[in-house]
PDB file of C-alpha atoms in Angstrom:
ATOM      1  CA  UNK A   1     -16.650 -15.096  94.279  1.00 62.00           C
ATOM      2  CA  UNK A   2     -20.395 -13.859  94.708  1.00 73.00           C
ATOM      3  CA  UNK A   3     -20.120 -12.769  91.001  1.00 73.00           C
ATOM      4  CA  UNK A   4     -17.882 -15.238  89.749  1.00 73.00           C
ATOM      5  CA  UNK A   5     -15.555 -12.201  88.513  1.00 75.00           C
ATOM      6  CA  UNK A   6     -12.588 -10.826  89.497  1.00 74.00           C
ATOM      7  CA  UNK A   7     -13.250  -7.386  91.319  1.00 75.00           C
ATOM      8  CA  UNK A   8      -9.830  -5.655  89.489  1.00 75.00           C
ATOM      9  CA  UNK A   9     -10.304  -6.731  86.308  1.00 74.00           C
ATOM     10  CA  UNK A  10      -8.379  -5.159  83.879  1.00 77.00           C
ATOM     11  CA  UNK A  11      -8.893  -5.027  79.551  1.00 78.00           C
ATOM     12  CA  UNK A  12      -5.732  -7.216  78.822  1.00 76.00           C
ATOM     13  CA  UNK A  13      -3.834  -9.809  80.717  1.00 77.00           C
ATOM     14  CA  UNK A  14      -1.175  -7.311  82.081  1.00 81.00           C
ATOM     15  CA  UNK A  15      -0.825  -8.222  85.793  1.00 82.00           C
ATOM     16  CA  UNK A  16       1.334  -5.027  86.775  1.00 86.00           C
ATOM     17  CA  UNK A  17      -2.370  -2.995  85.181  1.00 86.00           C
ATOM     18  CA  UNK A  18      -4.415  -5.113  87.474  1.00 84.00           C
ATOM     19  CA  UNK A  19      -1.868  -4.772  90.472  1.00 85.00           C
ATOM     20  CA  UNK A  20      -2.002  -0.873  89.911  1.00 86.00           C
ATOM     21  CA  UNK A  21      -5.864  -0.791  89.778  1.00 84.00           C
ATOM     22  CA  UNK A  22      -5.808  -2.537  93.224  1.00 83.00           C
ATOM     23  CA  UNK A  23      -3.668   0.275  94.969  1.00 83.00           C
ATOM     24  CA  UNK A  24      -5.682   3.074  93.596  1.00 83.00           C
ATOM     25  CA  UNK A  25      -8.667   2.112  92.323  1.00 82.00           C
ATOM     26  CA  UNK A  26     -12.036   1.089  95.025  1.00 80.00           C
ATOM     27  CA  UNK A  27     -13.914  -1.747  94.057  1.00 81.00           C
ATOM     28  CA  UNK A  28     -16.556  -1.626  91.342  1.00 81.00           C
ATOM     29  CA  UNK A  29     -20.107  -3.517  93.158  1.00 84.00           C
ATOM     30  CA  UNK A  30     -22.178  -5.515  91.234  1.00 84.00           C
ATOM     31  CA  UNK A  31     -25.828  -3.949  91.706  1.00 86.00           C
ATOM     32  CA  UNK A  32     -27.520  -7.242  92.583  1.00 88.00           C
ATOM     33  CA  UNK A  33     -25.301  -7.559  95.585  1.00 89.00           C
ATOM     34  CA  UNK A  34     -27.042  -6.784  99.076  1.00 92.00           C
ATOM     35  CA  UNK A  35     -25.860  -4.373 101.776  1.00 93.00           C
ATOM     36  CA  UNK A  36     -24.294  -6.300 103.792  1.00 94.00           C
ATOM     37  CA  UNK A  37     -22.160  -7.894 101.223  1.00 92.00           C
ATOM     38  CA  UNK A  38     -20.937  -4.931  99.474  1.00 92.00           C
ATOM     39  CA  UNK A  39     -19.963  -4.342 103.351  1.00 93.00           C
ATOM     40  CA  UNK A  40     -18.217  -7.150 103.476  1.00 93.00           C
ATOM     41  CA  UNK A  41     -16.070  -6.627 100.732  1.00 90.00           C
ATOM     42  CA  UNK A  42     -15.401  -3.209 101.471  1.00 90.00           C
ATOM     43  CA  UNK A  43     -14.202  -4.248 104.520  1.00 92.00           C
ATOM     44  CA  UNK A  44     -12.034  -7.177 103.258  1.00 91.00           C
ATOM     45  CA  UNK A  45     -10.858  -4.922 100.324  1.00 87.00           C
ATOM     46  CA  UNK A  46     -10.023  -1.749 102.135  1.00 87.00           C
ATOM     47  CA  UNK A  47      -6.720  -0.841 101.115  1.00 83.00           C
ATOM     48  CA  UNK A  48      -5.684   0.694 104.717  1.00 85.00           C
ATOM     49  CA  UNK A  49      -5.120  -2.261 106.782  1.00 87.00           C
ATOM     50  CA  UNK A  50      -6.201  -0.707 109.849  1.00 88.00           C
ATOM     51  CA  UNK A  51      -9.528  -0.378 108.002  1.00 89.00           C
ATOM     52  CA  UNK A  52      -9.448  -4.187 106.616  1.00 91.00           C
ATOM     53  CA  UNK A  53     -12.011  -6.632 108.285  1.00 92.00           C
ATOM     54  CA  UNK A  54     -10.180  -9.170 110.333  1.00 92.00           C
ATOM     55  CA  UNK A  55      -6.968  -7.008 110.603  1.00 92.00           C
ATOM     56  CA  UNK A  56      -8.152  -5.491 114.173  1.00 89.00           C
ATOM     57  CA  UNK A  57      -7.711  -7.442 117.817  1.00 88.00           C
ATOM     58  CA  UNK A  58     -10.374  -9.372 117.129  1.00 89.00           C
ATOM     59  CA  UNK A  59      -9.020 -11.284 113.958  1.00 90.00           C
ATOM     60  CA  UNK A  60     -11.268 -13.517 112.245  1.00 91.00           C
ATOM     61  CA  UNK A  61     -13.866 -12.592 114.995  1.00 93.00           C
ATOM     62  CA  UNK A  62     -14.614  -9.500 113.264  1.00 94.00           C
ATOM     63  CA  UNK A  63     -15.001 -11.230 109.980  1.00 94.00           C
ATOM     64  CA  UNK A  64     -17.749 -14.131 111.381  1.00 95.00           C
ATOM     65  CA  UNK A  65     -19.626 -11.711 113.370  1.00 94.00           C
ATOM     66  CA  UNK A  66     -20.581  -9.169 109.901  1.00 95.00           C
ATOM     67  CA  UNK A  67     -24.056  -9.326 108.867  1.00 95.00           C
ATOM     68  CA  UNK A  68     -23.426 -10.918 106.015  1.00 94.00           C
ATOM     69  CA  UNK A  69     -22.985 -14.061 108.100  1.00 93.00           C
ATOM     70  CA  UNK A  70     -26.057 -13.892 110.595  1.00 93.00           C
ATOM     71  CA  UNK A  71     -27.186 -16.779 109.303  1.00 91.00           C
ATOM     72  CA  UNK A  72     -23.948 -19.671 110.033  1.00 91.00           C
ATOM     73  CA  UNK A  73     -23.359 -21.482 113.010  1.00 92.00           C
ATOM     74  CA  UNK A  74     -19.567 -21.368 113.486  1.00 92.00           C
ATOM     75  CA  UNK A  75     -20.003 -24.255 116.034  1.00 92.00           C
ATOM     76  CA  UNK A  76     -21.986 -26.424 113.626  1.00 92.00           C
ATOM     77  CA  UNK A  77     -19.611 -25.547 110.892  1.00 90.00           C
ATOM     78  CA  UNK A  78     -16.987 -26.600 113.051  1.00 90.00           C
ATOM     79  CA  UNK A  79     -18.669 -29.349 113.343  1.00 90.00           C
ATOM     80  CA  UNK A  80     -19.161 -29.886 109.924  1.00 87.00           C
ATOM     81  CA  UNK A  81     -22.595 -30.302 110.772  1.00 91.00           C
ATOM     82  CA  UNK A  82     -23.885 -28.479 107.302  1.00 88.00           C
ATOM     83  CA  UNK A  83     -23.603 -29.414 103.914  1.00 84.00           C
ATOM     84  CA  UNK A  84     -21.476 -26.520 101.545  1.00 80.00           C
ATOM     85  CA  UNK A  85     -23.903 -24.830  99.577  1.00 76.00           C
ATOM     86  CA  UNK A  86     -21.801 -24.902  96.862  1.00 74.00           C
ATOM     87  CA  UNK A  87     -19.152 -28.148  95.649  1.00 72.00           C
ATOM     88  CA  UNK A  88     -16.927 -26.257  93.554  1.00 68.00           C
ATOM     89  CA  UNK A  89     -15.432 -28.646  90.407  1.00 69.00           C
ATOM     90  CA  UNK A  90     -11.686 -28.484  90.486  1.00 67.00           C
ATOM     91  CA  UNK A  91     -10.978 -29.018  87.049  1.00 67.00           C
ATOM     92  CA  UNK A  92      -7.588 -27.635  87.689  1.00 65.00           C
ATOM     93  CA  UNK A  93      -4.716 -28.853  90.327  1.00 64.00           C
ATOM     94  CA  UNK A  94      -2.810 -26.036  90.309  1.00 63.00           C
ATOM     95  CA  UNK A  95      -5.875 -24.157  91.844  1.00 62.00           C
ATOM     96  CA  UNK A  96      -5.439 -26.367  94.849  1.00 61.00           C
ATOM     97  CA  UNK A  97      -2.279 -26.807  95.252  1.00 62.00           C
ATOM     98  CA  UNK A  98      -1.312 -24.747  97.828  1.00 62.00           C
ATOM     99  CA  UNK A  99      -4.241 -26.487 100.176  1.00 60.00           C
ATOM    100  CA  UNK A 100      -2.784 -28.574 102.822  1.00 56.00           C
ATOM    101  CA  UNK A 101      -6.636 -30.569 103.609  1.00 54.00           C
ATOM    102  CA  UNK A 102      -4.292 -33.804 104.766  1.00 54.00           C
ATOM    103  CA  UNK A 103      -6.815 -35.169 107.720  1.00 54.00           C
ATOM    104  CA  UNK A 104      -3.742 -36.150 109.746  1.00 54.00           C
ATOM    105  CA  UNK A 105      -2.465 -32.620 109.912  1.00 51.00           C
ATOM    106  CA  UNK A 106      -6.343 -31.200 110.969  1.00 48.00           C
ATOM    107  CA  UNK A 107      -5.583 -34.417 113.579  1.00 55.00           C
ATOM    108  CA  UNK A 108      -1.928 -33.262 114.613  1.00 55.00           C
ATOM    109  CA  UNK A 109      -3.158 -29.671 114.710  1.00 47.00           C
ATOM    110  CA  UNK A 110      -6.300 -30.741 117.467  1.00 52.00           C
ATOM    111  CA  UNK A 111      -3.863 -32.858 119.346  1.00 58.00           C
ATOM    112  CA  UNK A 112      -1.894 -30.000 119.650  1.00 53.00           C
ATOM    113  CA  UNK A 113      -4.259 -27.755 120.840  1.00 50.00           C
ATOM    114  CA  UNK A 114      -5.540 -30.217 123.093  1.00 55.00           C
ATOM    115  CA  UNK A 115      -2.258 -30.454 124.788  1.00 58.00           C
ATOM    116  CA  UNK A 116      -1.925 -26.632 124.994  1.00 49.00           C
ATOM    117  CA  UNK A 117      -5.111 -26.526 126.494  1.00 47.00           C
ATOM    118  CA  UNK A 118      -4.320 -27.945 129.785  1.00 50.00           C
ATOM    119  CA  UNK A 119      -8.649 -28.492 129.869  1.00 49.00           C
ATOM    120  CA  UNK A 120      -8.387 -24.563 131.102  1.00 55.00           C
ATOM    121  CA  UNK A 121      -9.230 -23.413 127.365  1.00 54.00           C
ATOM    122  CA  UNK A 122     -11.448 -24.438 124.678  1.00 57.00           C
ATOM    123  CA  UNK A 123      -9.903 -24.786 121.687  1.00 56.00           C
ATOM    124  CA  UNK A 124     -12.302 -21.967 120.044  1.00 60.00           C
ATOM    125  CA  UNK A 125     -10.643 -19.821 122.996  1.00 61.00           C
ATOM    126  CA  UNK A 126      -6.828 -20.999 122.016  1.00 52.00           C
ATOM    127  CA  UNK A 127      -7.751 -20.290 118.140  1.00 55.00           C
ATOM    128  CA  UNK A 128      -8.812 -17.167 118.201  1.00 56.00           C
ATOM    129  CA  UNK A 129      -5.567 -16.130 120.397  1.00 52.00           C
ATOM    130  CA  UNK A 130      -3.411 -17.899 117.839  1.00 51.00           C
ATOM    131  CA  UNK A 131      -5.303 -15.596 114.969  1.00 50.00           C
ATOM    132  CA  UNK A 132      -5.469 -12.420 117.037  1.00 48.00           C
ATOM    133  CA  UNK A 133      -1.662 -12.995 117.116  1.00 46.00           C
ATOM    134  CA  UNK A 134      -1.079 -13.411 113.287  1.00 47.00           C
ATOM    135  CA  UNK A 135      -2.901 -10.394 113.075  1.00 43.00           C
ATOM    136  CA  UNK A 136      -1.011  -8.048 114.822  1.00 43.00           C
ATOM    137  CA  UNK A 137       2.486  -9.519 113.457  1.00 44.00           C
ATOM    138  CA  UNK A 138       1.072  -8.306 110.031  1.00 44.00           C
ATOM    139  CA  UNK A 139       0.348  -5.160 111.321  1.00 43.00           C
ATOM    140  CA  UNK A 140       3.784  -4.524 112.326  1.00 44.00           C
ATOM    141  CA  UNK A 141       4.862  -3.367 109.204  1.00 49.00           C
ATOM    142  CA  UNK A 142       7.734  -4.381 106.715  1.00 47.00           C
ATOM    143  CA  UNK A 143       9.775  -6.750 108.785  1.00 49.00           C
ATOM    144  CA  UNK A 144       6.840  -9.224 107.994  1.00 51.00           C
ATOM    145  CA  UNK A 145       6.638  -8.051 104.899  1.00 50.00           C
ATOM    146  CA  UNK A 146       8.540 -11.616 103.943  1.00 55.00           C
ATOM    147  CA  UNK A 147       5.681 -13.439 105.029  1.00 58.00           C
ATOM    148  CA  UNK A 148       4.210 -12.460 101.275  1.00 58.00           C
ATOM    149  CA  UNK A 149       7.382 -13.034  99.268  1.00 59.00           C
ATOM    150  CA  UNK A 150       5.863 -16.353  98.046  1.00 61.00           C
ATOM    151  CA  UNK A 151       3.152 -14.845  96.629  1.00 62.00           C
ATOM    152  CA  UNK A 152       2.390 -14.367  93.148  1.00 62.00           C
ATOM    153  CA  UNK A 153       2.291 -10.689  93.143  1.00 59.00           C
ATOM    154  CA  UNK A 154       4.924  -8.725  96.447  1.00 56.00           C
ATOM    155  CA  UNK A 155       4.618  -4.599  96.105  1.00 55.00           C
ATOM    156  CA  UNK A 156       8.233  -3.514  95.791  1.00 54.00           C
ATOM    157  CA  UNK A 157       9.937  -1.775  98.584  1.00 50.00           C
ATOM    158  CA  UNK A 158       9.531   1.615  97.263  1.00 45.00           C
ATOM    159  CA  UNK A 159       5.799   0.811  96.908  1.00 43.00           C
ATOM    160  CA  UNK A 160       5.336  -0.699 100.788  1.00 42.00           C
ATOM    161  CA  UNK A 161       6.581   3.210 101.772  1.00 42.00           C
ATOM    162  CA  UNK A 162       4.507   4.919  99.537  1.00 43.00           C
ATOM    163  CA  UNK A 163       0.824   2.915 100.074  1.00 44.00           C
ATOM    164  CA  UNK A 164       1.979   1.196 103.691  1.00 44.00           C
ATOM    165  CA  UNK A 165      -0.746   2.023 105.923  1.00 48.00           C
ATOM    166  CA  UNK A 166       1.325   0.651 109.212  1.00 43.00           C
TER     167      UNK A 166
END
């Protein structure tokens, strides 16, 4: 997304080419990008999942506290306090349309928190249990491994032994 490329791209259209590069291959940088955003996608794109950003106890903690995001408020984001810097076209519906953005759901899902808070937890506090969960149930290893079987590409069984790093 900073280069408006895909990072495994591969001469021809074949998907299982672009798969393989992923496993093996380490990301090419672009030279423009800064240090602490070829961090950042090192650490988003390490192949080890023990060495991914995000994958550790601290979940999406990890992720928000990199350099490369010094600069944004998480509250006022929250908050939606700032304006995108970026309003992407969507010229295309199938590029959204696994995005569930219904307002009554963001509602349902703050109720719910609300009542699981008990007004003993902020709901910051009860989020980032709920991700520091999800991320050690992916670390488990293959019995999660069907939480990916919708997914346009799922490395076959023989694969998940071969690269698994859990």
């Amino acid at each position: 997304m900073l280069s408006g490329k895909h990072p495994y791209k591969v001469k021809s259209n074949d998907k299982m080419a672009m798969f393989k590069r992923i496993i093996e291959k380490p990301v090419k940088m672009r030279p423009e990008f800064s240090d602490d955003a070829r961090s950042l996608l090192n650490g988003l794109l390490a192949l080890k999942i023990y060495n991914r950003l995000g994958c550790s106890d601290w979940g999406a903690e990890e992720i928000k506290s990199h350099d490369f995001f010094k600069s944004v408020s998480w509250s006022m984001l929250s908050r939606k306090e700032i304006e995108p810097p970026i309003l992407p076209k969507i010229n295309d519906e199938e590029r959204i349309k696994n995005l569930k953005l219904d307002e009554s759901s963001v509602e349902d899902l703050a109720a719910e928190m609300s009542n699981e808070n008990n007004n003993e937890e902020t709901k910051e506090d009860i989020n980032f249990k709920r991700k520091k969960a999800k991320s050690k149930m992916i670390k488990t290893g293959e019995k999660e491994y069907r939480l990916f079987e919708n997914f346009d590409y799922v490395r076959e069984e023989k694969a998940i032994r071969k690269y698994s790093p859990v």
